[in-house]
PDB file of C-alpha atoms in Angstrom:
ATOM      1  CA  MET C   1     -11.248  -0.339  15.334  1.00 84.00           C
ATOM      2  CA  SER C   2     -10.335   2.866  13.518  1.00 90.00           C
ATOM      3  CA  ILE C   3      -8.956   5.986  15.152  1.00 94.00           C
ATOM      4  CA  ASP C   4      -9.505   9.673  14.406  1.00 97.00           C
ATOM      5  CA  LEU C   5      -6.453  10.600  12.344  1.00 98.00           C
ATOM      6  CA  PHE C   6      -7.015  14.320  12.787  1.00 98.00           C
ATOM      7  CA  SER C   7      -6.965  14.077  16.583  1.00 97.00           C
ATOM      8  CA  TYR C   8      -3.926  11.827  16.411  1.00 98.00           C
ATOM      9  CA  LEU C   9      -2.013  14.343  14.295  1.00 98.00           C
ATOM     10  CA  LYS C  10      -3.081  17.336  16.372  1.00 98.00           C
ATOM     11  CA  GLY C  11      -1.532  15.650  19.409  1.00 97.00           C
ATOM     12  CA  ASN C  12       1.709  14.811  17.607  1.00 98.00           C
ATOM     13  CA  PRO C  13       4.146  17.688  16.995  1.00 97.00           C
ATOM     14  CA  TYR C  14       6.363  15.770  14.603  1.00 98.00           C
ATOM     15  CA  PRO C  15       5.348  12.553  12.823  1.00 98.00           C
ATOM     16  CA  GLY C  16       7.756  13.637  10.063  1.00 98.00           C
ATOM     17  CA  ARG C  17       6.477  12.370   6.723  1.00 98.00           C
ATOM     18  CA  GLY C  18       3.164  10.542   6.515  1.00 98.00           C
ATOM     19  CA  ILE C  19       1.246   8.384   4.024  1.00 99.00           C
ATOM     20  CA  LEU C  20      -2.501   7.708   4.165  1.00 98.00           C
ATOM     21  CA  LEU C  21      -4.112   5.190   1.800  1.00 98.00           C
ATOM     22  CA  GLY C  22      -7.740   4.120   1.918  1.00 98.00           C
ATOM     23  CA  ARG C  23     -11.224   4.116   0.423  1.00 98.00           C
ATOM     24  CA  SER C  24     -13.754   6.932   0.417  1.00 98.00           C
ATOM     25  CA  GLY C  25     -16.925   6.647   2.465  1.00 96.00           C
ATOM     26  CA  ASP C  26     -19.039   5.885  -0.621  1.00 96.00           C
ATOM     27  CA  GLY C  27     -16.592   3.158  -1.627  1.00 97.00           C
ATOM     28  CA  LYS C  28     -16.118   4.671  -5.088  1.00 97.00           C
ATOM     29  CA  LYS C  29     -12.732   6.341  -4.762  1.00 98.00           C
ATOM     30  CA  ALA C  30      -9.217   5.432  -3.694  1.00 98.00           C
ATOM     31  CA  VAL C  31      -7.835   7.936  -1.194  1.00 98.00           C
ATOM     32  CA  ILE C  32      -4.167   8.929  -1.183  1.00 98.00           C
ATOM     33  CA  ALA C  33      -2.481  11.527   1.007  1.00 98.00           C
ATOM     34  CA  TYR C  34       1.156  12.381   1.667  1.00 98.00           C
ATOM     35  CA  PHE C  35       2.630  15.160   3.794  1.00 98.00           C
ATOM     36  CA  ILE C  36       6.078  16.361   4.713  1.00 98.00           C
ATOM     37  CA  MET C  37       7.206  18.241   7.795  1.00 98.00           C
ATOM     38  CA  GLY C  38      10.569  19.734   8.695  1.00 96.00           C
ATOM     39  CA  ARG C  39      12.591  20.934  11.660  1.00 95.00           C
ATOM     40  CA  SER C  40      15.620  22.369   9.847  1.00 92.00           C
ATOM     41  CA  GLU C  41      15.634  25.396   7.552  1.00 93.00           C
ATOM     42  CA  ASN C  42      16.727  23.159   4.671  1.00 92.00           C
ATOM     43  CA  SER C  43      13.802  20.763   5.161  1.00 94.00           C
ATOM     44  CA  ARG C  44      11.296  23.585   5.531  1.00 95.00           C
ATOM     45  CA  ASN C  45      12.519  25.314   2.371  1.00 95.00           C
ATOM     46  CA  ARG C  46      10.421  23.082   0.110  1.00 97.00           C
ATOM     47  CA  ILE C  47       7.195  22.941  -1.845  1.00 97.00           C
ATOM     48  CA  PHE C  48       5.276  20.273  -3.756  1.00 98.00           C
ATOM     49  CA  GLU C  49       4.976  20.856  -7.483  1.00 97.00           C
ATOM     50  CA  ALA C  50       2.779  18.922  -9.929  1.00 97.00           C
ATOM     51  CA  THR C  51       4.457  16.896 -12.686  1.00 97.00           C
ATOM     52  CA  GLU C  52       3.083  14.954 -15.643  1.00 96.00           C
ATOM     53  CA  ASP C  53       2.995  11.731 -13.621  1.00 97.00           C
ATOM     54  CA  GLY C  54       2.629  12.939 -10.042  1.00 97.00           C
ATOM     55  CA  ILE C  55       4.493  15.482  -7.932  1.00 98.00           C
ATOM     56  CA  ARG C  56       8.034  16.449  -7.014  1.00 97.00           C
ATOM     57  CA  THR C  57       9.628  18.417  -4.213  1.00 97.00           C
ATOM     58  CA  ARG C  58      11.714  21.463  -5.019  1.00 95.00           C
ATOM     59  CA  ALA C  59      13.338  24.283  -3.103  1.00 94.00           C
ATOM     60  CA  PHE C  60      11.088  27.267  -2.481  1.00 95.00           C
ATOM     61  CA  ASP C  61      14.144  29.522  -2.351  1.00 93.00           C
ATOM     62  CA  GLU C  62      16.995  27.998  -4.361  1.00 89.00           C
ATOM     63  CA  SER C  63      19.533  30.355  -2.750  1.00 89.00           C
ATOM     64  CA  ARG C  64      18.804  28.839   0.677  1.00 89.00           C
ATOM     65  CA  MET C  65      19.112  25.185  -0.349  1.00 88.00           C
ATOM     66  CA  THR C  66      22.202  23.742   1.350  1.00 89.00           C
ATOM     67  CA  ASP C  67      21.879  20.007   0.699  1.00 87.00           C
ATOM     68  CA  PRO C  68      19.365  18.522  -1.775  1.00 88.00           C
ATOM     69  CA  SER C  69      20.118  14.899  -0.873  1.00 88.00           C
ATOM     70  CA  LEU C  70      17.219  13.073   0.810  1.00 88.00           C
ATOM     71  CA  ILE C  71      14.819  16.022   0.500  1.00 92.00           C
ATOM     72  CA  ILE C  72      14.512  16.586  -3.275  1.00 95.00           C
ATOM     73  CA  TYR C  73      12.689  13.705  -4.974  1.00 97.00           C
ATOM     74  CA  HIS C  74       9.405  12.644  -6.621  1.00 98.00           C
ATOM     75  CA  PRO C  75       7.005  11.633  -3.829  1.00 98.00           C
ATOM     76  CA  VAL C  76       4.323  10.477  -6.288  1.00 98.00           C
ATOM     77  CA  ARG C  77       4.514   8.755  -9.668  1.00 98.00           C
ATOM     78  CA  VAL C  78       1.725   7.047 -11.601  1.00 98.00           C
ATOM     79  CA  VAL C  79       2.608   3.987 -13.700  1.00 98.00           C
ATOM     80  CA  ASP C  80      -0.181   2.570 -15.882  1.00 97.00           C
ATOM     81  CA  GLY C  81      -2.811   3.649 -13.364  1.00 97.00           C
ATOM     82  CA  THR C  82      -0.885   2.434 -10.315  1.00 98.00           C
ATOM     83  CA  VAL C  83      -0.027   5.238  -7.888  1.00 98.00           C
ATOM     84  CA  VAL C  84       3.326   5.012  -6.090  1.00 98.00           C
ATOM     85  CA  VAL C  85       3.897   7.334  -3.122  1.00 98.00           C
ATOM     86  CA  THR C  86       7.001   7.399  -0.922  1.00 98.00           C
ATOM     87  CA  ASN C  87       9.163   9.676   1.223  1.00 98.00           C
ATOM     88  CA  GLY C  88      12.257   9.446  -0.976  1.00 97.00           C
ATOM     89  CA  ASP C  89      13.819   8.457  -4.256  1.00 97.00           C
ATOM     90  CA  GLN C  90      12.581   4.899  -3.742  1.00 98.00           C
ATOM     91  CA  THR C  91       9.531   6.179  -5.653  1.00 98.00           C
ATOM     92  CA  ASP C  92      11.673   5.832  -8.767  1.00 98.00           C
ATOM     93  CA  THR C  93      12.977   2.437  -7.651  1.00 98.00           C
ATOM     94  CA  VAL C  94       9.422   1.103  -7.416  1.00 98.00           C
ATOM     95  CA  ALA C  95       8.185   2.868 -10.567  1.00 98.00           C
ATOM     96  CA  ASP C  96      11.077   1.477 -12.618  1.00 98.00           C
ATOM     97  CA  ALA C  97      10.375  -2.024 -11.284  1.00 98.00           C
ATOM     98  CA  LEU C  98       6.683  -1.804 -12.204  1.00 98.00           C
ATOM     99  CA  ARG C  99       7.553  -0.679 -15.731  1.00 97.00           C
ATOM    100  CA  ALA C 100       9.832  -3.722 -16.004  1.00 98.00           C
ATOM    101  CA  GLY C 101       7.065  -6.050 -14.827  1.00 97.00           C
ATOM    102  CA  LYS C 102       8.667  -6.655 -11.441  1.00 97.00           C
ATOM    103  CA  SER C 103       7.127  -6.444  -7.978  1.00 97.00           C
ATOM    104  CA  TRP C 104       7.326  -3.595  -5.549  1.00 97.00           C
ATOM    105  CA  VAL C 105       8.555  -5.963  -2.835  1.00 98.00           C
ATOM    106  CA  ARG C 106      11.530  -6.955  -4.966  1.00 97.00           C
ATOM    107  CA  ALA C 107      12.212  -3.280  -5.668  1.00 98.00           C
ATOM    108  CA  LEU C 108      12.121  -2.254  -2.005  1.00 98.00           C
ATOM    109  CA  ARG C 109      14.352  -5.142  -0.992  1.00 98.00           C
ATOM    110  CA  THR C 110      17.139  -3.276  -2.798  1.00 98.00           C
ATOM    111  CA  ARG C 111      16.673  -0.237  -0.514  1.00 98.00           C
ATOM    112  CA  GLU C 112      17.035   0.507   3.180  1.00 98.00           C
ATOM    113  CA  PHE C 113      16.567   3.339   5.690  1.00 98.00           C
ATOM    114  CA  GLU C 114      18.124   6.737   5.011  1.00 97.00           C
ATOM    115  CA  PRO C 115      21.795   7.293   5.902  1.00 95.00           C
ATOM    116  CA  ASP C 116      21.082  10.222   8.211  1.00 95.00           C
ATOM    117  CA  GLY C 117      22.306   8.946  11.570  1.00 95.00           C
ATOM    118  CA  PRO C 118      21.527   9.162  14.403  1.00 96.00           C
ATOM    119  CA  ASN C 119      17.899   9.306  13.176  1.00 97.00           C
ATOM    120  CA  PHE C 120      18.239   6.718  10.387  1.00 97.00           C
ATOM    121  CA  THR C 121      14.930   7.892   8.966  1.00 98.00           C
ATOM    122  CA  PRO C 122      12.750   5.010   7.769  1.00 98.00           C
ATOM    123  CA  ARG C 123      11.727   4.811   4.137  1.00 98.00           C
ATOM    124  CA  ILE C 124       7.931   4.600   3.978  1.00 98.00           C
ATOM    125  CA  SER C 125       6.204   3.639   0.737  1.00 98.00           C
ATOM    126  CA  GLY C 126       2.705   3.060  -0.565  1.00 98.00           C
ATOM    127  CA  MET C 127       1.168   1.725  -3.767  1.00 98.00           C
ATOM    128  CA  VAL C 128      -2.445   1.866  -4.971  1.00 98.00           C
ATOM    129  CA  ARG C 129      -3.615  -0.358  -7.824  1.00 98.00           C
ATOM    130  CA  PRO C 130      -6.379   0.748 -10.267  1.00 97.00           C
ATOM    131  CA  SER C 131      -8.707  -1.654  -8.433  1.00 97.00           C
ATOM    132  CA  GLY C 132      -8.192   0.301  -5.201  1.00 98.00           C
ATOM    133  CA  ALA C 133      -6.174  -2.463  -3.514  1.00 98.00           C
ATOM    134  CA  TYR C 134      -3.168  -0.958  -1.789  1.00 98.00           C
ATOM    135  CA  ARG C 135       0.160  -1.728  -0.138  1.00 98.00           C
ATOM    136  CA  LEU C 136       2.271  -0.045   2.524  1.00 98.00           C
ATOM    137  CA  SER C 137       5.857  -0.629   3.551  1.00 98.00           C
ATOM    138  CA  ILE C 138       8.433   0.642   6.009  1.00 98.00           C
ATOM    139  CA  LEU C 139      12.183  -0.003   5.862  1.00 98.00           C
ATOM    140  CA  LYS C 140      13.862   0.921   9.123  1.00 98.00           C
ATOM    141  CA  SER C 141      17.011   0.448  11.124  1.00 98.00           C
ATOM    142  CA  ALA C 142      17.143  -2.511  13.479  1.00 96.00           C
ATOM    143  CA  GLY C 143      18.648  -0.062  15.964  1.00 91.00           C
ATOM    144  CA  ASP C 144      22.308  -0.238  15.093  1.00 93.00           C
ATOM    145  CA  GLY C 145      22.249   1.885  11.950  1.00 94.00           C
ATOM    146  CA  LYS C 146      23.543  -1.093   9.952  1.00 95.00           C
ATOM    147  CA  SER C 147      20.871  -3.802   9.821  1.00 97.00           C
ATOM    148  CA  CYS C 148      17.608  -3.058   7.986  1.00 98.00           C
ATOM    149  CA  ASN C 149      14.202  -4.462   8.934  1.00 98.00           C
ATOM    150  CA  ARG C 150      11.668  -4.483   6.081  1.00 98.00           C
ATOM    151  CA  PHE C 151       7.906  -4.638   6.669  1.00 98.00           C
ATOM    152  CA  PHE C 152       5.201  -5.030   4.015  1.00 98.00           C
ATOM    153  CA  TYR C 153       1.427  -4.704   4.458  1.00 98.00           C
ATOM    154  CA  GLU C 154      -1.223  -5.690   1.904  1.00 98.00           C
ATOM    155  CA  TYR C 155      -4.836  -4.492   1.762  1.00 98.00           C
ATOM    156  CA  ASP C 156      -6.585  -6.278  -1.115  1.00 97.00           C
ATOM    157  CA  ALA C 157     -10.194  -5.473  -0.200  1.00 95.00           C
ATOM    158  CA  PRO C 158     -10.290  -1.999   1.369  1.00 96.00           C
ATOM    159  CA  LEU C 159     -13.421  -1.121   3.303  1.00 97.00           C
ATOM    160  CA  ALA C 160     -15.412   2.011   2.506  1.00 97.00           C
ATOM    161  CA  GLY C 161     -14.534   4.846   4.848  1.00 97.00           C
ATOM    162  CA  ILE C 162     -11.412   3.134   6.178  1.00 98.00           C
ATOM    163  CA  GLY C 163      -7.722   3.813   5.546  1.00 98.00           C
ATOM    164  CA  HIS C 164      -4.281   3.048   6.907  1.00 98.00           C
ATOM    165  CA  PHE C 165      -1.668   5.562   7.978  1.00 98.00           C
ATOM    166  CA  ILE C 166       2.077   5.261   8.434  1.00 98.00           C
ATOM    167  CA  SER C 167       4.716   7.896   9.212  1.00 98.00           C
ATOM    168  CA  THR C 168       8.465   8.058   9.493  1.00 98.00           C
ATOM    169  CA  TYR C 169       8.541   8.900  13.212  1.00 98.00           C
ATOM    170  CA  GLN C 170       6.453   8.226  16.279  1.00 98.00           C
ATOM    171  CA  THR C 171       6.829  11.840  17.399  1.00 97.00           C
ATOM    172  CA  ASP C 172       9.476  14.492  18.045  1.00 97.00           C
ATOM    173  CA  GLY C 173      12.720  13.546  19.800  1.00 96.00           C
ATOM    174  CA  ASP C 174      16.491  13.538  19.624  1.00 96.00           C
ATOM    175  CA  PRO C 175      17.186  11.216  17.980  1.00 96.00           C
ATOM    176  CA  LEU C 176      13.815  10.903  16.319  1.00 97.00           C
ATOM    177  CA  PRO C 177      12.048   7.633  17.250  1.00 97.00           C
ATOM    178  CA  SER C 178      11.065   5.570  14.188  1.00 98.00           C
ATOM    179  CA  PHE C 179       7.419   4.626  13.621  1.00 98.00           C
ATOM    180  CA  ALA C 180       6.628   1.389  15.440  1.00 97.00           C
ATOM    181  CA  GLY C 181       3.997  -1.282  14.886  1.00 96.00           C
ATOM    182  CA  GLU C 182       1.504  -1.826  12.092  1.00 97.00           C
ATOM    183  CA  PRO C 183       0.028   1.061  10.072  1.00 98.00           C
ATOM    184  CA  LEU C 184      -2.768   2.762  11.990  1.00 98.00           C
ATOM    185  CA  THR C 185      -6.338   1.952  10.954  1.00 98.00           C
ATOM    186  CA  VAL C 186      -8.090   5.302  10.550  1.00 98.00           C
ATOM    187  CA  ALA C 187     -11.506   6.624   9.567  1.00 97.00           C
ATOM    188  CA  VAL C 188     -11.735   8.283   6.143  1.00 97.00           C
ATOM    189  CA  ASP C 189     -14.929  10.306   6.313  1.00 92.00           C
ATOM    190  CA  ALA C 190     -14.068  13.292   4.107  1.00 95.00           C
ATOM    191  CA  ALA C 191     -16.251  13.596   1.005  1.00 95.00           C
ATOM    192  CA  SER C 192     -13.605  15.081  -1.297  1.00 97.00           C
ATOM    193  CA  ALA C 193      -9.907  15.744  -1.734  1.00 98.00           C
ATOM    194  CA  GLY C 194     -10.524  19.372  -0.844  1.00 98.00           C
ATOM    195  CA  GLU C 195     -12.222  18.522   2.430  1.00 98.00           C
ATOM    196  CA  LEU C 196      -9.590  15.980   3.439  1.00 98.00           C
ATOM    197  CA  SER C 197      -6.743  18.343   2.561  1.00 98.00           C
ATOM    198  CA  GLU C 198      -8.311  21.111   4.656  1.00 98.00           C
ATOM    199  CA  ARG C 199      -8.750  18.885   7.694  1.00 98.00           C
ATOM    200  CA  LEU C 200      -5.312  17.285   7.411  1.00 98.00           C
ATOM    201  CA  TRP C 201      -3.594  20.640   6.932  1.00 98.00           C
ATOM    202  CA  GLU C 202      -5.290  22.072  10.019  1.00 98.00           C
ATOM    203  CA  SER C 203      -4.252  18.997  12.016  1.00 98.00           C
ATOM    204  CA  LEU C 204      -0.527  19.266  11.278  1.00 98.00           C
ATOM    205  CA  ASN C 205       1.726  21.216  13.638  1.00 98.00           C
ATOM    206  CA  GLU C 206       1.802  24.810  12.411  1.00 97.00           C
ATOM    207  CA  GLU C 207       5.524  25.308  12.953  1.00 97.00           C
ATOM    208  CA  ASN C 208       6.671  22.055  11.373  1.00 98.00           C
ATOM    209  CA  LYS C 209       4.279  21.401   8.486  1.00 98.00           C
ATOM    210  CA  VAL C 210       5.649  22.022   4.988  1.00 98.00           C
ATOM    211  CA  SER C 211       3.548  20.485   2.181  1.00 98.00           C
ATOM    212  CA  LEU C 212       0.551  18.205   1.620  1.00 98.00           C
ATOM    213  CA  TYR C 213      -0.762  16.170  -1.326  1.00 98.00           C
ATOM    214  CA  VAL C 214      -4.255  14.634  -1.386  1.00 98.00           C
ATOM    215  CA  SER C 215      -5.876  12.730  -4.248  1.00 98.00           C
ATOM    216  CA  PHE C 216      -9.241  10.995  -4.642  1.00 98.00           C
ATOM    217  CA  VAL C 217      -9.113   8.591  -7.611  1.00 98.00           C
ATOM    218  CA  ASP C 218     -12.425   7.432  -9.103  1.00 98.00           C
ATOM    219  CA  LEU C 219     -12.194   3.629  -9.321  1.00 97.00           C
ATOM    220  CA  ALA C 220     -14.573   3.475 -12.280  1.00 97.00           C
ATOM    221  CA  THR C 221     -12.961   6.112 -14.484  1.00 97.00           C
ATOM    222  CA  GLY C 222      -9.452   6.573 -13.086  1.00 96.00           C
ATOM    223  CA  GLN C 223     -10.025  10.319 -12.895  1.00 97.00           C
ATOM    224  CA  ALA C 224      -8.211  11.995 -10.014  1.00 97.00           C
ATOM    225  CA  ASP C 225      -9.298  14.962  -7.907  1.00 97.00           C
ATOM    226  CA  THR C 226      -6.012  16.258  -6.506  1.00 98.00           C
ATOM    227  CA  VAL C 227      -5.110  19.057  -4.099  1.00 98.00           C
ATOM    228  CA  ILE C 228      -1.614  20.347  -3.262  1.00 98.00           C
ATOM    229  CA  ARG C 229      -0.990  22.649  -0.312  1.00 98.00           C
ATOM    230  CA  ASN C 230       2.310  24.381   0.438  1.00 98.00           C
ATOM    231  CA  LYS C 231       3.052  26.463   3.508  1.00 96.00           C
ATOM    232  CA  HIS C 232       5.361  28.831   1.643  1.00 94.00           C
ATOM    233  CA  SER C 233       2.944  29.602  -1.179  1.00 79.00           C
ATOM    234  CA  GLN C 234       0.337  30.678   1.366  1.00 56.00           C
ATOM    235  CA  GLN C 235       2.589  33.286   2.969  1.00 47.00           C
TER     236      GLN C 235
END
């Protein structure tokens, strides 16, 4: 049974970073969404910027950037029609592996959670093939900040109007509690990237939301309808 993602997010002040992959209601498009949130000034001082093969994060105000590690990276890269989306520089790890003809599982087995104790932020990753089949993964601390548990989820025959959502955290906290359990099965009933971006953006906590990327990829043509929203650029 699917849940209402918008209601879920409205009731969650801090899921952190989130990935949604799925299929549009008409079954003709792959749906991809990624958002970032932040509690610190450094994390909030960011925007998404389009690149030739996806998007990157960059500082909105370079003079206020104190530490670029873990927050400046390419969240999305496209490799031969396959979309890779992650919450860190493991995007490049996976993209490089795909270019070399290797699997994303092998690539992610070389990575682990972020070294930002006591939170030990999980690395969440997604991949969408040109067929619309998709994968999700989370690499997270076993609880001791040393051992890494790796989870991989495969969706080879996505259903129309259904998606799966995963985030770095369950909610706000100190330390932040890592996402637990399988990716959430959610309804994808928006008709376009613009509509989904509007509804997702309104659902995210106003104080903590930073940037959002949404793309609807036509499975027949490969053409993408993409929307980027940044909190700073709207001020």
